[in-house]
Tab-separated table of C-alpha atoms and ligand atoms in Angstrom:
chain	number	residue	atom	x	y	z
A	18	UNK	CA	6.158	-12.882	107.742
A	19	UNK	CA	9.191	-12.035	109.420
A	20	UNK	CA	9.925	-13.906	112.949
A	21	UNK	CA	12.485	-13.153	115.551
A	22	UNK	CA	13.619	-15.889	117.607
A	23	UNK	CA	15.584	-14.758	120.400
A	24	UNK	CA	18.786	-17.402	121.179
A	25	UNK	CA	20.763	-17.073	124.304
A	26	UNK	CA	24.007	-18.240	124.936
A	27	UNK	CA	24.706	-20.384	127.781
A	28	UNK	CA	26.698	-22.891	129.480
A	29	UNK	CA	26.077	-26.511	127.726
A	30	UNK	CA	23.675	-28.614	129.618
A	31	UNK	CA	25.851	-31.315	129.690
A	32	UNK	CA	28.677	-29.627	131.416
A	33	UNK	CA	28.646	-29.913	134.833
A	34	UNK	CA	28.276	-26.511	136.372
A	35	UNK	CA	30.589	-25.032	138.937
A	36	UNK	CA	30.013	-22.151	141.774
A	37	UNK	CA	32.323	-19.245	141.436
A	38	UNK	CA	34.641	-19.011	144.726
A	39	UNK	CA	33.636	-15.927	145.660
A	40	UNK	CA	29.644	-17.189	145.331
A	41	UNK	CA	29.306	-14.212	143.051
A	42	UNK	CA	27.374	-16.628	140.046
A	43	UNK	CA	28.994	-19.803	138.313
A	44	UNK	CA	31.794	-20.462	136.718
A	45	UNK	CA	31.692	-19.484	132.690
A	46	UNK	CA	36.066	-19.611	131.734
A	47	UNK	CA	36.667	-22.299	129.964
A	48	UNK	CA	33.802	-23.612	129.563
A	49	UNK	CA	31.340	-24.608	127.021
A	50	UNK	CA	29.103	-22.466	125.967
A	51	UNK	CA	26.339	-23.464	123.754
A	52	UNK	CA	22.417	-22.289	122.354
A	53	UNK	CA	20.138	-22.361	125.466
A	54	UNK	CA	18.060	-26.179	124.723
A	55	UNK	CA	14.585	-24.012	124.542
A	56	UNK	CA	15.937	-21.548	121.914
A	57	UNK	CA	17.354	-24.852	119.430
A	58	UNK	CA	13.570	-25.542	119.476
A	59	UNK	CA	12.432	-22.048	119.022
A	60	UNK	CA	14.471	-21.732	115.937
A	61	UNK	CA	13.519	-25.239	114.675
A	62	UNK	CA	9.813	-24.006	115.172
A	63	UNK	CA	10.412	-20.570	113.074
A	64	UNK	CA	12.353	-22.538	110.156
A	65	UNK	CA	9.396	-25.411	110.214
A	66	UNK	CA	6.792	-22.136	109.615
A	67	UNK	CA	8.846	-20.775	106.901
A	68	UNK	CA	9.344	-24.073	105.307
A	69	UNK	CA	5.975	-24.390	105.463
A	70	UNK	CA	5.486	-21.068	103.593
A	71	UNK	CA	4.238	-19.029	107.074
A	72	UNK	CA	7.095	-16.783	107.269
A	73	UNK	CA	9.544	-15.375	104.440
A	74	UNK	CA	12.288	-14.892	107.392
A	75	UNK	CA	13.938	-15.771	110.466
A	76	UNK	CA	15.756	-13.761	112.023
A	77	UNK	CA	18.116	-14.727	115.115
A	78	UNK	CA	19.142	-12.007	117.645
A	79	UNK	CA	21.359	-12.206	120.671
A	80	UNK	CA	22.368	-10.346	123.559
A	81	UNK	CA	25.437	-10.855	124.621
A	82	UNK	CA	29.277	-10.895	124.230
A	83	UNK	CA	30.988	-10.917	121.126
A	84	UNK	CA	31.153	-14.813	121.583
A	85	UNK	CA	27.660	-14.642	121.191
A	86	UNK	CA	27.998	-14.414	117.423
A	87	UNK	CA	28.862	-18.028	117.419
A	88	UNK	CA	25.041	-19.065	118.831
A	89	UNK	CA	23.537	-16.754	116.024
A	90	UNK	CA	25.601	-18.779	113.567
A	91	UNK	CA	24.404	-21.585	115.167
A	92	UNK	CA	20.775	-20.489	114.161
A	93	UNK	CA	22.009	-19.305	110.414
A	94	UNK	CA	23.861	-23.019	110.102
A	95	UNK	CA	20.818	-24.621	111.023
A	96	UNK	CA	18.380	-22.759	108.101
A	97	UNK	CA	17.805	-18.735	110.111
A	98	UNK	CA	18.499	-16.210	107.012
A	99	UNK	CA	19.922	-13.605	109.257
A	100	UNK	CA	20.832	-12.922	112.297
A	101	UNK	CA	21.338	-9.564	115.156
A	102	UNK	CA	23.746	-9.324	117.553
A	103	UNK	CA	22.948	-6.945	120.498
A	104	UNK	CA	26.558	-7.035	122.201
A	105	UNK	CA	27.416	-5.975	125.625
A	106	UNK	CA	30.122	-7.303	128.060
A	107	UNK	CA	27.514	-7.082	131.311
A	108	UNK	CA	25.184	-9.146	132.458
A	109	UNK	CA	21.470	-8.629	130.738
A	110	UNK	CA	18.651	-9.029	133.433
A	111	UNK	CA	15.794	-10.201	131.657
A	112	UNK	CA	14.026	-7.172	131.827
A	113	UNK	CA	16.721	-5.673	129.536
A	114	UNK	CA	16.675	-8.183	127.519
A	115	UNK	CA	12.858	-8.141	127.048
A	116	UNK	CA	13.526	-4.230	126.474
A	117	UNK	CA	16.142	-4.971	123.521
A	118	UNK	CA	13.879	-7.103	121.636
A	119	UNK	CA	10.753	-4.942	121.809
A	120	UNK	CA	13.511	-2.490	120.441
A	121	UNK	CA	13.967	-4.517	117.452
A	122	UNK	CA	10.482	-5.541	117.490
A	123	UNK	CA	9.781	-1.729	116.299
A	124	UNK	CA	12.630	-1.909	114.005
A	125	UNK	CA	11.714	-5.291	112.393
A	126	UNK	CA	7.863	-5.364	113.008
A	127	UNK	CA	7.913	-9.350	112.940
A	128	UNK	CA	4.357	-11.215	113.021
A	129	UNK	CA	6.048	-13.468	115.572
A	130	UNK	CA	8.598	-13.590	117.960
A	131	UNK	CA	9.701	-17.129	119.611
A	132	UNK	CA	11.446	-17.654	122.809
A	133	UNK	CA	11.954	-20.356	124.847
A	134	UNK	CA	10.196	-20.912	128.223
A	135	UNK	CA	13.664	-20.306	130.051
A	136	UNK	CA	17.658	-20.194	129.964
A	137	UNK	CA	18.809	-22.822	131.852
A	138	UNK	CA	21.788	-20.665	133.331
A	139	UNK	CA	20.095	-18.349	134.820
A	140	UNK	CA	16.083	-20.315	135.132
A	141	UNK	CA	14.497	-16.677	135.190
A	142	UNK	CA	11.364	-17.852	132.569
A	143	UNK	CA	10.782	-14.053	132.245
A	144	UNK	CA	11.685	-12.459	128.614
A	145	UNK	CA	8.811	-14.103	126.954
A	146	UNK	CA	6.193	-12.414	129.010
A	147	UNK	CA	7.715	-9.309	129.963
A	148	UNK	CA	8.311	-8.614	126.209
A	149	UNK	CA	4.957	-9.298	125.377
A	150	UNK	CA	3.596	-6.568	127.972
A	151	UNK	CA	6.384	-3.904	126.256
A	152	UNK	CA	5.095	-4.432	123.067
A	153	UNK	CA	1.599	-4.916	123.929
A	154	UNK	CA	0.927	-8.756	122.310
A	155	UNK	CA	-0.417	-11.404	123.575
A	156	UNK	CA	1.821	-14.388	124.505
A	157	UNK	CA	1.060	-18.079	124.484
A	158	UNK	CA	3.780	-19.487	126.809
A	159	UNK	CA	5.307	-23.102	126.989
A	160	UNK	CA	4.270	-24.335	123.575
A	161	UNK	CA	3.883	-27.763	122.905
A	162	UNK	CA	2.527	-27.446	119.318
A	163	UNK	CA	2.073	-24.591	117.194
A	164	UNK	CA	-0.087	-23.929	114.620
A	165	UNK	CA	-0.345	-20.508	112.557
A	166	UNK	CA	-2.930	-19.709	109.857
A	167	UNK	CA	-5.178	-16.811	109.118
A	168	UNK	CA	-3.461	-14.125	111.293
A	169	UNK	CA	-3.526	-16.364	114.464
A	170	UNK	CA	-1.489	-18.804	116.059
A	171	UNK	CA	-3.021	-21.887	117.928
A	172	UNK	CA	-0.849	-23.141	120.663
A	173	UNK	CA	-0.952	-26.079	122.877
A	174	UNK	CA	-0.287	-25.880	126.236
A	175	UNK	CA	1.447	-28.144	128.423
A	176	UNK	CA	-0.436	-27.798	131.671
A	177	UNK	CA	-0.627	-29.270	135.007
A	178	UNK	CA	-2.849	-32.782	134.190
A	179	UNK	CA	-2.953	-32.363	129.944
A	180	UNK	CA	-2.932	-30.355	127.053
A	181	UNK	CA	-4.524	-26.262	126.559
A	182	UNK	CA	-5.176	-25.605	123.460
A	183	UNK	CA	-5.303	-21.708	122.981
A	184	UNK	CA	-5.535	-19.324	120.178
A	185	UNK	CA	-3.627	-15.565	119.669
A	186	UNK	CA	-3.988	-12.888	116.988
A	187	UNK	CA	-1.012	-12.323	115.340
A	188	UNK	CA	1.205	-10.308	115.927
A	189	UNK	CA	2.529	-12.348	119.106
A	190	UNK	CA	5.028	-13.572	121.827
A	191	UNK	CA	5.229	-17.562	121.628
A	192	UNK	CA	7.644	-19.408	123.897
A	193	UNK	CA	8.771	-22.793	123.982
A	194	UNK	CA	8.299	-25.917	125.916
A	195	UNK	CA	10.540	-29.323	125.211
A	196	UNK	CA	7.787	-31.502	123.071
A	197	UNK	CA	7.633	-28.926	120.754
A	198	UNK	CA	9.625	-30.543	118.158
A	199	UNK	CA	12.992	-32.153	118.049
A	200	UNK	CA	15.597	-29.356	116.398
A	201	UNK	CA	17.444	-30.047	113.651
A	202	UNK	CA	21.328	-30.709	113.651
A	203	UNK	CA	23.794	-27.995	111.706
A	204	UNK	CA	25.232	-30.004	108.444
A	205	UNK	CA	29.066	-29.264	108.486
A	206	UNK	CA	28.536	-27.412	105.193
A	207	UNK	CA	25.897	-24.884	106.568
A	208	UNK	CA	28.451	-24.508	109.593
A	209	UNK	CA	30.786	-23.654	107.588
A	210	UNK	CA	29.024	-21.299	104.978
A	211	UNK	CA	27.630	-19.916	108.445
A	212	UNK	CA	30.663	-18.714	109.613
A	213	UNK	CA	31.376	-16.426	106.399
A	214	UNK	CA	28.052	-14.626	106.939
A	215	UNK	CA	27.886	-11.015	107.633
A	216	UNK	CA	26.072	-10.262	110.948
A	217	UNK	CA	24.471	-6.936	112.008
A	218	UNK	CA	26.415	-6.516	115.401
A	219	UNK	CA	25.982	-3.466	117.531
A	220	UNK	CA	26.750	-2.226	120.957
A	221	UNK	CA	23.888	-2.116	123.159
A	222	UNK	CA	24.231	1.530	124.019
A	223	UNK	CA	23.473	2.207	120.749
A	224	UNK	CA	19.793	0.905	121.143
A	225	UNK	CA	19.202	3.250	123.963
A	226	UNK	CA	17.421	1.323	126.338
A	227	UNK	CA	17.976	1.657	129.990
A	228	UNK	CA	19.948	-2.130	130.013
A	229	UNK	CA	20.808	-0.901	134.014
A	230	UNK	CA	20.817	-4.025	136.562
A	231	UNK	CA	17.866	-4.334	139.178
A	232	UNK	CA	18.956	-7.356	140.337
A	233	UNK	CA	21.519	-8.310	143.274
A	234	UNK	CA	22.927	-12.043	143.564
A	235	UNK	CA	23.306	-12.546	147.321
A	236	UNK	CA	24.895	-15.721	146.912
A	237	UNK	CA	24.855	-18.874	145.104
A	238	UNK	CA	25.322	-22.465	145.907
A	239	UNK	CA	25.999	-25.651	145.197
A	240	UNK	CA	23.483	-28.100	145.903
A	241	UNK	CA	24.798	-29.913	149.226
A	242	UNK	CA	27.097	-33.114	148.273
A	243	UNK	CA	25.705	-36.556	148.413
A	244	UNK	CA	26.076	-38.507	151.377
A	245	UNK	CA	27.723	-41.910	150.112
A	246	UNK	CA	25.067	-44.912	150.213
A	247	UNK	CA	25.345	-48.340	152.580
A	248	UNK	CA	24.556	-51.688	151.345
A	249	UNK	CA	22.105	-53.514	153.794
A	250	UNK	CA	22.186	-57.250	154.791
A	251	UNK	CA	18.723	-58.201	154.818
A	252	UNK	CA	14.998	-56.422	154.712
A	253	UNK	CA	15.151	-56.371	158.490
A	254	UNK	CA	18.211	-54.182	158.758
A	255	UNK	CA	16.981	-52.016	156.841
A	256	UNK	CA	13.519	-51.462	158.439
A	257	UNK	CA	16.020	-50.886	161.557
A	258	UNK	CA	17.614	-48.252	159.719
A	259	UNK	CA	14.649	-46.308	158.379
A	260	UNK	CA	13.407	-46.479	161.828
A	261	UNK	CA	16.061	-45.609	163.853
A	262	UNK	CA	17.974	-43.902	162.056
A	263	UNK	CA	16.507	-42.299	159.072
A	264	UNK	CA	13.747	-41.654	161.352
A	265	UNK	CA	10.966	-42.203	158.197
A	266	UNK	CA	9.331	-45.182	159.326
B	9	LIG	P1	14.637	-16.331	130.595
B	9	LIG	O1	13.598	-15.843	131.133
B	9	LIG	O2	16.288	-15.495	130.936
B	9	LIG	O3	14.820	-17.414	131.730
B	9	LIG	O4	14.716	-16.616	129.057
B	9	LIG	C1	13.496	-16.808	128.269
B	9	LIG	C2	14.247	-16.997	126.847
B	9	LIG	O5	14.207	-15.413	126.026
B	9	LIG	C3	15.437	-17.387	126.354
B	9	LIG	O6	15.222	-18.656	126.450
B	9	LIG	C4	16.051	-17.228	124.996
B	9	LIG	O7	14.946	-17.084	124.064
B	9	LIG	C5	15.508	-15.409	125.897
B	9	LIG	N1	16.710	-15.186	125.859
B	9	LIG	C6	16.919	-14.876	127.208
B	9	LIG	N2	18.322	-13.808	127.684
B	9	LIG	C7	18.623	-14.073	126.267
B	9	LIG	C8	19.963	-13.435	125.571
B	9	LIG	N3	20.791	-12.526	126.381
B	9	LIG	N4	19.407	-13.041	124.019
B	9	LIG	C9	19.203	-13.849	123.841
B	9	LIG	N5	17.770	-14.118	123.720
B	9	LIG	C10	17.420	-14.556	125.490
């Protein structure tokens, strides 16, 4: 069984994100970019399934600019067998990503597609669900445990106040939650080896999917700046300030 893993190139989670001066989005020029953290978890889970003999091949797919090659190579350095870059310099919305993945599903016929539950840049949390609708497969979202056997996947999901376990028939789509696993680090020799790996690199236009934009970003704003704190001299002063100035008592 093949597994497709979707890996998105996003602003590194350690970077303090800055809003562009025209408010159309966030600054990505000269900013460290990395694989979306939930997608690292997806790669790790796919590799564990291959190592357990459940899967035979792990294919990392990214949709984005030429630099998204680096993200695919990170997945390969972790252990993925091959990579597909669907190249575009335009911003791709979740529906377009789902359509591209659906076209690749038709080509590759995987038994499982594993995605992150959300990309930390646009926080859409949509692609897995849209992909499942497009290909007509079941989807199990927010997996914190995944067991695959006998053509079925048992997925434990984090829900409000506890855990829920569901079963889906393969082929299926699964999206990862934070506690599914601890992704491995790529070793330096594997990073070097991954650099010379040939990737399947094709323009998005060749896939014949309608990737037109359907959303207009009206504005992007920084969160309000926090005001500096003050030190109070006594509990009485604290109570007075909470009552008279903050109005919370
Ligand atoms: P989203 O619905 O945009 O929050 O993304 C959910 C998941 O879809 C991500 O964690 C990725 O696994 C996948 N995904 C989204 N955008 C891309 C992309 N451009 N390339 C590859 N995978 C993507």
